[in-house]
GROMACS .gro file of C-alpha atoms in nm:
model
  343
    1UNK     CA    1   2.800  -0.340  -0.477
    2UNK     CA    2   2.591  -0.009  -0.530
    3UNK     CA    3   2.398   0.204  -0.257
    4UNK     CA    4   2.049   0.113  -0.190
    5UNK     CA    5   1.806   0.325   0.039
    6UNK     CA    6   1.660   0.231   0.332
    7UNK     CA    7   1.301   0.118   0.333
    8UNK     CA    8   1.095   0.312   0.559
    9UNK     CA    9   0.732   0.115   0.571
   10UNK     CA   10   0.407   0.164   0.379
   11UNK     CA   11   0.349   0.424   0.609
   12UNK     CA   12   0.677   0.605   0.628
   13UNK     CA   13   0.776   0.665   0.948
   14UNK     CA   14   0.804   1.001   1.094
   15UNK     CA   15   0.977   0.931   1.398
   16UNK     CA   16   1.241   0.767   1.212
   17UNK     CA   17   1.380   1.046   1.079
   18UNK     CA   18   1.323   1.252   1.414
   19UNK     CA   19   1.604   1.009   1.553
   20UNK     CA   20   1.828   0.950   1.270
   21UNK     CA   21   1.862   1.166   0.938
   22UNK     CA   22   2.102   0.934   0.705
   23UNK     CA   23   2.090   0.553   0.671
   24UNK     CA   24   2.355   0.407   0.430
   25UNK     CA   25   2.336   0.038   0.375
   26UNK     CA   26   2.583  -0.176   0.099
   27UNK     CA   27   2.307  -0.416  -0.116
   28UNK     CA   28   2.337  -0.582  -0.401
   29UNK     CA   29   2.103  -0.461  -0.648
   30UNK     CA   30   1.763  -0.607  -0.746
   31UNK     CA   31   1.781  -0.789  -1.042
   32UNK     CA   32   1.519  -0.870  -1.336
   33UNK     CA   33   1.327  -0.598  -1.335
   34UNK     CA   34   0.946  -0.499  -1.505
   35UNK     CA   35   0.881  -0.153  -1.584
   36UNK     CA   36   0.575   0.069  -1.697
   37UNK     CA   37   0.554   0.401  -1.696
   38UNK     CA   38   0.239   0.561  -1.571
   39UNK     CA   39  -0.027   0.634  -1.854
   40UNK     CA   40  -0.275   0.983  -1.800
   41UNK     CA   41  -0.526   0.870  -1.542
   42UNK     CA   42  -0.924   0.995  -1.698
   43UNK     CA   43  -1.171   0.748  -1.508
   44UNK     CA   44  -1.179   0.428  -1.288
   45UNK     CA   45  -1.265   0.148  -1.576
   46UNK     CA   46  -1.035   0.270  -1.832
   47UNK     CA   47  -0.712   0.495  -1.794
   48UNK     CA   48  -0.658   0.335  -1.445
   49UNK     CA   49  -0.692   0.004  -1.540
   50UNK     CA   50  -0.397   0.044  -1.811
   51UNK     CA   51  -0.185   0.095  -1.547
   52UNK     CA   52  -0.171  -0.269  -1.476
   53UNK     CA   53  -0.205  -0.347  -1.850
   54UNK     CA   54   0.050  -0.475  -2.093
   55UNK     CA   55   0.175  -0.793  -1.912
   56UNK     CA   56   0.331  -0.567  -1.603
   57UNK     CA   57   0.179  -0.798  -1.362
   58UNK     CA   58   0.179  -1.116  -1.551
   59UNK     CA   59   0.566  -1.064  -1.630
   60UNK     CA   60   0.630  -0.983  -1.239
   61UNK     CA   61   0.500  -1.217  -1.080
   62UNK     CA   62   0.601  -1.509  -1.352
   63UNK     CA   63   0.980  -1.387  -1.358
   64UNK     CA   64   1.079  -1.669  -1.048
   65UNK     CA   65   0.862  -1.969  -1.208
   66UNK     CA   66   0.997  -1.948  -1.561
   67UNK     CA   67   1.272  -2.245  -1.444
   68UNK     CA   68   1.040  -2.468  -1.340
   69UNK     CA   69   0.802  -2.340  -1.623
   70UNK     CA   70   1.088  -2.452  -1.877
   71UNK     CA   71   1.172  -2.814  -1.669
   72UNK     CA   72   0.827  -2.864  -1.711
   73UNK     CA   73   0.795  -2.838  -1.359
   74UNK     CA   74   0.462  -2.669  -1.326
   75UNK     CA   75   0.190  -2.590  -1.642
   76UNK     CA   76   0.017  -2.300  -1.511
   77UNK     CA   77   0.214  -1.994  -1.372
   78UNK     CA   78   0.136  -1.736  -1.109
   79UNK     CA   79  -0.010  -1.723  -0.760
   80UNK     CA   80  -0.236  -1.997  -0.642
   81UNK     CA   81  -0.514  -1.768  -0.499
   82UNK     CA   82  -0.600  -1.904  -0.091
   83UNK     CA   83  -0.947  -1.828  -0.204
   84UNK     CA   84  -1.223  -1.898  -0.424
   85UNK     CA   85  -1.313  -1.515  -0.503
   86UNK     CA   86  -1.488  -1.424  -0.814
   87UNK     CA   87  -1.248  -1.128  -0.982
   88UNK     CA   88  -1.418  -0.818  -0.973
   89UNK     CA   89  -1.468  -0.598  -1.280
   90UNK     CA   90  -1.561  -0.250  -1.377
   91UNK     CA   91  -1.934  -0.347  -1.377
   92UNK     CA   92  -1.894  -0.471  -1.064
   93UNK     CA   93  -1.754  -0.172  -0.831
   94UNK     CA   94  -1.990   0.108  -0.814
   95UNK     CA   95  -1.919   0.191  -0.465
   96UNK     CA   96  -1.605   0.250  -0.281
   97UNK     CA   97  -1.482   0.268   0.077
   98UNK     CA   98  -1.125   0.431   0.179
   99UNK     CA   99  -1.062   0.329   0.500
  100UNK     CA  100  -0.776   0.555   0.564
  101UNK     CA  101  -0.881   0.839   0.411
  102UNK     CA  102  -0.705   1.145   0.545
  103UNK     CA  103  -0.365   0.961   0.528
  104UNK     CA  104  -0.087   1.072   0.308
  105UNK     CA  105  -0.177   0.749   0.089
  106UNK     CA  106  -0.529   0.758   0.153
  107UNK     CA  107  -0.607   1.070   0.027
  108UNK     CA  108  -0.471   1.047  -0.258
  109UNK     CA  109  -0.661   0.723  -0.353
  110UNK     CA  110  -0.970   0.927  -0.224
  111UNK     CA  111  -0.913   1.229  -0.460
  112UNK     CA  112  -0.868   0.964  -0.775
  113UNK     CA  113  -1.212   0.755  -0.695
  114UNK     CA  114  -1.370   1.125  -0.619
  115UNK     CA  115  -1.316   1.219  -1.006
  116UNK     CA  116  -1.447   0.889  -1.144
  117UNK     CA  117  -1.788   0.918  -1.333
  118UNK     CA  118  -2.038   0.681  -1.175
  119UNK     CA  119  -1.913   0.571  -0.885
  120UNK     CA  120  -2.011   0.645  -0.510
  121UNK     CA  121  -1.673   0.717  -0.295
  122UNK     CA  122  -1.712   0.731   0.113
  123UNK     CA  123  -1.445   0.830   0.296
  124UNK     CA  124  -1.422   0.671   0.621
  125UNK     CA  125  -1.260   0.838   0.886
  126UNK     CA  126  -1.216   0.873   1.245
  127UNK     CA  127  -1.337   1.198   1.324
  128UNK     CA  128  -1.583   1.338   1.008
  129UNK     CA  129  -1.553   1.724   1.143
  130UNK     CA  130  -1.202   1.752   1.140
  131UNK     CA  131  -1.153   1.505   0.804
  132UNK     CA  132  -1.376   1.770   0.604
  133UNK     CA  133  -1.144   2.043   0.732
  134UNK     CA  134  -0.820   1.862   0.671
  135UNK     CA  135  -0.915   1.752   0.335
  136UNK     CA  136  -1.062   2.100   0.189
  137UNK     CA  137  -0.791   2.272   0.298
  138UNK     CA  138  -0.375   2.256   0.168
  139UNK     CA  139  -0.137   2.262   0.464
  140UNK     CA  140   0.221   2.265   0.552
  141UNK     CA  141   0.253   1.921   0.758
  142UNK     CA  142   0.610   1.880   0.982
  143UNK     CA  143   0.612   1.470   0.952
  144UNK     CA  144   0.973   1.384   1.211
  145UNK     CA  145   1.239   1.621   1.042
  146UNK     CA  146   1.079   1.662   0.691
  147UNK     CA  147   0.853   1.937   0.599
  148UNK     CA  148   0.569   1.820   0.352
  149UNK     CA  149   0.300   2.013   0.131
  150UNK     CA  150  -0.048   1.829   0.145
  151UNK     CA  151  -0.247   1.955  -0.140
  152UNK     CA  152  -0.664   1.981  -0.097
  153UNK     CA  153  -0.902   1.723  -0.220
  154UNK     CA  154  -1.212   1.779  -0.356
  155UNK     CA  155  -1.480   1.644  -0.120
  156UNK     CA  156  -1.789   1.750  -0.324
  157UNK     CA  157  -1.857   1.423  -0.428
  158UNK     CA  158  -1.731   1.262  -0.157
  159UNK     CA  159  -1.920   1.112   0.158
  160UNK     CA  160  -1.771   1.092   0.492
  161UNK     CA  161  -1.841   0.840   0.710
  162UNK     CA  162  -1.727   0.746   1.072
  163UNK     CA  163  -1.501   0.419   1.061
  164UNK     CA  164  -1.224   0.370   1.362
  165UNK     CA  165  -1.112   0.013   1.300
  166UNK     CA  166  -1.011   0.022   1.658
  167UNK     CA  167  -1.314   0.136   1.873
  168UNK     CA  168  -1.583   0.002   1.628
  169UNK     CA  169  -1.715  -0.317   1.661
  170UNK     CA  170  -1.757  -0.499   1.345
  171UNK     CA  171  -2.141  -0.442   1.353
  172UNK     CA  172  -2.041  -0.021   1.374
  173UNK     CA  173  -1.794  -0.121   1.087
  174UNK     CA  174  -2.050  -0.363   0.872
  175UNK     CA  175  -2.322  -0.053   0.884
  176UNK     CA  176  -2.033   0.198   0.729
  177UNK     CA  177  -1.964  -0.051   0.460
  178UNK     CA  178  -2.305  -0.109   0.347
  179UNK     CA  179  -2.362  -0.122  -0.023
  180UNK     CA  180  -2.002  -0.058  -0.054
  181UNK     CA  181  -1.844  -0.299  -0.374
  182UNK     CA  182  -1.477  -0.234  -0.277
  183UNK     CA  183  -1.292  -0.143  -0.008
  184UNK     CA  184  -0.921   0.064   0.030
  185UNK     CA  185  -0.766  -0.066   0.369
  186UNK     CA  186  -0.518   0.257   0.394
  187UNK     CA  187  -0.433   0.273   0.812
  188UNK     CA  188  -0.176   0.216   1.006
  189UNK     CA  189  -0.042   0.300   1.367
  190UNK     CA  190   0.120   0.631   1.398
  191UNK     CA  191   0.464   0.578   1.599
  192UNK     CA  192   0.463   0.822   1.895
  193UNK     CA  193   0.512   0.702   2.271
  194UNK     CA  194   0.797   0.432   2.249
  195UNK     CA  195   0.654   0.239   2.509
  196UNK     CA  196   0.271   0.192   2.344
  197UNK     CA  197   0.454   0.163   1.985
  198UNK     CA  198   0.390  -0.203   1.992
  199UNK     CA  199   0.040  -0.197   2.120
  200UNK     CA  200  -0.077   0.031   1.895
  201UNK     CA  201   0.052  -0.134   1.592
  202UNK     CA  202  -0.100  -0.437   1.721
  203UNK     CA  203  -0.423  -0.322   1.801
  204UNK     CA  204  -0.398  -0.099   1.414
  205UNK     CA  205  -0.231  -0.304   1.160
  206UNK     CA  206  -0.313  -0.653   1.311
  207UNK     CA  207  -0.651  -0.684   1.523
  208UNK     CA  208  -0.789  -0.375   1.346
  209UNK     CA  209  -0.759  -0.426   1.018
  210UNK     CA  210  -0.873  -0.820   1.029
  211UNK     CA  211  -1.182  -0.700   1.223
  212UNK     CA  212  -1.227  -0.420   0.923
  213UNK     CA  213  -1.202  -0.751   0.700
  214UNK     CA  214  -1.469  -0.899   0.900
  215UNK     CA  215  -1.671  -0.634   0.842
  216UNK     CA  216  -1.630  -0.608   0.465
  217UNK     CA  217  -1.686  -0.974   0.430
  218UNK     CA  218  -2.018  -0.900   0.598
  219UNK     CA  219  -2.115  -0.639   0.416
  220UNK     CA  220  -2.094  -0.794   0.144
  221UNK     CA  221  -1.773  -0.630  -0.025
  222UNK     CA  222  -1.626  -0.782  -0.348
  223UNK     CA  223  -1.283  -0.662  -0.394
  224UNK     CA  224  -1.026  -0.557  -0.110
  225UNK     CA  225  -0.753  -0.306  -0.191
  226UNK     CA  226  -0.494  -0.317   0.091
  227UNK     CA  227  -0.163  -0.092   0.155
  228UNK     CA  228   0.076  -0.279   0.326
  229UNK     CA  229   0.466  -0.273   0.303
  230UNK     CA  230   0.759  -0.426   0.134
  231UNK     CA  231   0.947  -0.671   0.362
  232UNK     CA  232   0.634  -0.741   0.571
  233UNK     CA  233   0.696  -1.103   0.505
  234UNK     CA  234   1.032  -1.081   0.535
  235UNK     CA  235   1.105  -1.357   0.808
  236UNK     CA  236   0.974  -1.577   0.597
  237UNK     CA  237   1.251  -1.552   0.292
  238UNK     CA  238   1.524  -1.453   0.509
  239UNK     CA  239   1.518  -1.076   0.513
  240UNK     CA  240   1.517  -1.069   0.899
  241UNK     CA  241   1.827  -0.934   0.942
  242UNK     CA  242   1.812  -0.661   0.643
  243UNK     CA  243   1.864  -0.341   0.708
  244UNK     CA  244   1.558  -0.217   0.582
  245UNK     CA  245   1.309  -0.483   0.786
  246UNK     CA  246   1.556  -0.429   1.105
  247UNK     CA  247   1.493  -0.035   1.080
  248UNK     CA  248   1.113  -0.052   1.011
  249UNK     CA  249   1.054  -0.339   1.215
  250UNK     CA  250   1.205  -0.154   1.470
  251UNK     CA  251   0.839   0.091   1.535
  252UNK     CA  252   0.595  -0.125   1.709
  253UNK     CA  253   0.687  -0.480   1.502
  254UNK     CA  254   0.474  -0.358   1.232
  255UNK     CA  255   0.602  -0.580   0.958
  256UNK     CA  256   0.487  -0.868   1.183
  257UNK     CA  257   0.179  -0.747   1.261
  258UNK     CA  258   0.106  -0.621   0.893
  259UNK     CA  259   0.191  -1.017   0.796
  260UNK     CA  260  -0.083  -1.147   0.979
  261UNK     CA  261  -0.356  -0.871   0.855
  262UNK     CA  262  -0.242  -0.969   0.495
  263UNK     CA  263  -0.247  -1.371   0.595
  264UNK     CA  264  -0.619  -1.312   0.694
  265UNK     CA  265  -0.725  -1.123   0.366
  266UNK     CA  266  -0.603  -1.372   0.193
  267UNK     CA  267  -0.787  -1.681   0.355
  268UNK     CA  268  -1.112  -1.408   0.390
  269UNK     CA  269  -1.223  -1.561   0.027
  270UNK     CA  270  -1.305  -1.198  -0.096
  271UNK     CA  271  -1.069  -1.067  -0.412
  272UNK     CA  272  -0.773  -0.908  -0.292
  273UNK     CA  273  -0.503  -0.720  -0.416
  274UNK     CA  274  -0.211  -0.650  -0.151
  275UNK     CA  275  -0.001  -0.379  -0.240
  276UNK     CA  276   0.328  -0.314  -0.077
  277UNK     CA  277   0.502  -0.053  -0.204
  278UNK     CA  278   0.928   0.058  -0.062
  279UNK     CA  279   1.000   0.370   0.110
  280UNK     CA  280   0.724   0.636   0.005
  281UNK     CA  281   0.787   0.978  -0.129
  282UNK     CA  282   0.568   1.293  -0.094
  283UNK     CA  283   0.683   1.419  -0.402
  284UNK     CA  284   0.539   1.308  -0.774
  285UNK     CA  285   0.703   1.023  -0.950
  286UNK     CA  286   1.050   1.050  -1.122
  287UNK     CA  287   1.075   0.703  -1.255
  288UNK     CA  288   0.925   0.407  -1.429
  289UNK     CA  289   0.640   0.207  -1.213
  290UNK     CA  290   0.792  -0.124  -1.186
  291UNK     CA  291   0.582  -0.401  -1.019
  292UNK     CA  292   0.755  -0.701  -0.900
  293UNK     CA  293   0.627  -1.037  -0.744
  294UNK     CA  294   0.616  -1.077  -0.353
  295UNK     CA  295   0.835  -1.135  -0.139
  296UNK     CA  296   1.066  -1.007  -0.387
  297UNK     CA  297   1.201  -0.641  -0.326
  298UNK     CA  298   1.392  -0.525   0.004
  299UNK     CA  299   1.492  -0.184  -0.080
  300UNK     CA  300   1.373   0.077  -0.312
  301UNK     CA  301   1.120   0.411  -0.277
  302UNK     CA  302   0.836   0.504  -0.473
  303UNK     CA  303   0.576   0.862  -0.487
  304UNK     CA  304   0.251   0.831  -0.278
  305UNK     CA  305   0.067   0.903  -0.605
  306UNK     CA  306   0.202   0.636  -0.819
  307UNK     CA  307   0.094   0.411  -0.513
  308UNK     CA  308  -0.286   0.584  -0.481
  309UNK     CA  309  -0.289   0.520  -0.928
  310UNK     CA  310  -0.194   0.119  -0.846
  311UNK     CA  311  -0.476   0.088  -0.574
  312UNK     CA  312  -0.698   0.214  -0.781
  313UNK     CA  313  -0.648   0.004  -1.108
  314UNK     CA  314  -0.632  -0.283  -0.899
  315UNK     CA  315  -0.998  -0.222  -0.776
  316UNK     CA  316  -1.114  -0.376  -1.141
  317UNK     CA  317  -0.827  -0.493  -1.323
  318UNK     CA  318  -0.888  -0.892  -1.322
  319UNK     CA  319  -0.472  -0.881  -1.311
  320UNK     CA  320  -0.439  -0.786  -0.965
  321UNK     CA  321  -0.702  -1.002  -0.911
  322UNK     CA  322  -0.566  -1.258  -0.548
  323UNK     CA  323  -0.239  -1.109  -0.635
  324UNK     CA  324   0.049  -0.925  -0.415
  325UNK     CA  325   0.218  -0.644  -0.549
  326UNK     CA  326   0.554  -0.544  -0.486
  327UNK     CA  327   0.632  -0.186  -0.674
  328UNK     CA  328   0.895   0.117  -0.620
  329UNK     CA  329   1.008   0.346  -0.911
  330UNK     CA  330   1.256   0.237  -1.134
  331UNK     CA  331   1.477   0.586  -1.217
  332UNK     CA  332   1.728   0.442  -1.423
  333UNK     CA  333   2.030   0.460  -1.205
  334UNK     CA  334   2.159   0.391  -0.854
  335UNK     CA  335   1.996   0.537  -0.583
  336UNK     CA  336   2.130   0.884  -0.395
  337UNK     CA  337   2.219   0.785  -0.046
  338UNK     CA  338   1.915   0.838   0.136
  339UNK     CA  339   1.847   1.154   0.346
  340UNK     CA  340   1.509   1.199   0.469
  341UNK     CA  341   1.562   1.586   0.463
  342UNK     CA  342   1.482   1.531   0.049
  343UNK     CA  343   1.262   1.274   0.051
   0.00000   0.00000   0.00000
């Protein structure tokens, strides 16, 4: 047995580490493994879209059907998409909508689309005003008992747009996505009050965000990019009681409610990719991406901006295309024990 960190949620949790600075859990660790390391990102239909090249997905997501691929069990492996969508392609997305966009994920998907040639980016935001402000401007932000630097984005090319996906009505919604060829889903609930944790995340990560679905499906949006968590399905291959679904479970059932936002994407019948990425690091990337098939990974952290590169590719790699994503980095050797005063 070796160390393994704690998963915190797609959206790591501040008020996790407000209550409790170290988590030390005894796992065994993951096994078979895929790695790529990160190539130089230059535009949306060609650097970006390597990330996801070179078999990584292929060789994740077929590692658990090459048994029954040998016993002749199956001739065609991979997911069985819930849908009929058409895969997008670079041709195809010329417009993009981050719902999300101020978020510590969010923005950094924002400031990668913002530096593609060609393409029209909207953020959409809750409040416009204070989203221009926030994103022009670096800042110091205190997130439970961790201290994190949130560097500026370029909003020059950027449009922001109103979008709350829970006081907008689908119609509101429909009108913001307009034109729009792909969509980021980047929110989630904020833990705060303990006793309107589980309503929020509800009302966020569940209602929300299948009503924001509605909305894109209306509008006429090709390819869905959603954030969402390792573990969220975790009831479901017997993860229930690990630590790392216990802990982040713990703020507002979000794993459950996450689970039946991605269940509803994936019956929606636009192209999908659902990334769920481990515990999430404010810092830049010290290891090997390495993508693995869902419902896979239980443990494991990964930088925000490796994240914001694989939501990107996956907006026109046909790879990703009705696909799940599992990915952390991949640093070569155990773990540290996890402290969230270094994340």
């Amino acid at each position: 047995q070796k160390l393994r960190k704690s998963l915190l949620s797609a959206y790591y949790f501040p008020a996790l580490h407000a209550t409790m600075n170290i988590y030390i859990f005894a796992l065994f660790l993951v096994s078979s493994t895929t790695t790529a390391f990160v190539a130089p990102r230059q535009d949306l239909h060609s650097s970006a879209c390597s990330l996801l090249a070179k078999k990584n997905i292929d060789d994740a997501i077929d590692r658990r059907s090459m048994i029954q691929q040998a016993a002749g069990a199956c001739a065609t492996i991979g997911f069985a998409s819930l849908s009929p969508a058409t895969p997008a392609n670079a041709a195809d997305v010329k417009k993009v909508v981050v719902a999300g966009a101020t978020g510590q994920t969010g923005r950094r998907v924002l400031e990668r689309l913002a530096s593609s040639k060609d393409l029209a980016v909207v953020g959409a935001v809750r409040n416009v005003e204070k989203a221009s402000k926030d994103l022009e401007t670096s800042s110091t932000v205190v997130r439970g008992a961790m201290v994190q630097s949130v560097e500026s984005v370029d909003t020059s090319s950027v449009s922001l747009q109103h979008l709350d996906v829970v006081a907008d009505s689908v119609d509101v919604m429909t009108k913001t996505l307009a034109g729009a060829d792909g969509l980021v889903i980047a929110v989630g609930f904020v833990p705060g009050n303990p006793l309107k944790m589980n309503a929020a995340a509800h009302e966020v990560d569940n209602v929300g965000t299948c009503r924001l679905i509605d909305a894109a499906k209306a509008a006429g949006v090709k390819k869905i990019v959603m954030v969402s968590s390792i573990l969220t399905n975790g009831r479901e291959w017997g993860q229930e009681k690990s630590p790392g679904f216990v802990v982040t479970n713990a703020f507002g059932n979000v794993l459950d409610e996450k689970i039946v936002a991605e269940k509803y994407l994936r019956a929606s019948g636009i192209d999908y990719t659902i990334v769920r990425p481990g515990g999430l690091k404010a810092k830049p990337p010290t290891g090997a991406l390495l993508i693995q098939k869902e419902d896979t990974l239980n443990s494991g952290e990964i930088s925000r901006d490796l994240v914001a590169d694989v939501c990107v590719a996956s907006l026109t790699d046909a790879k990703a295309s009705n696909k799940v994503l599992e990915i952390i980095e991949d640093e070569g050797t155990p773990p540290k024990v996890f402290n969230g005063l270094v994340m």
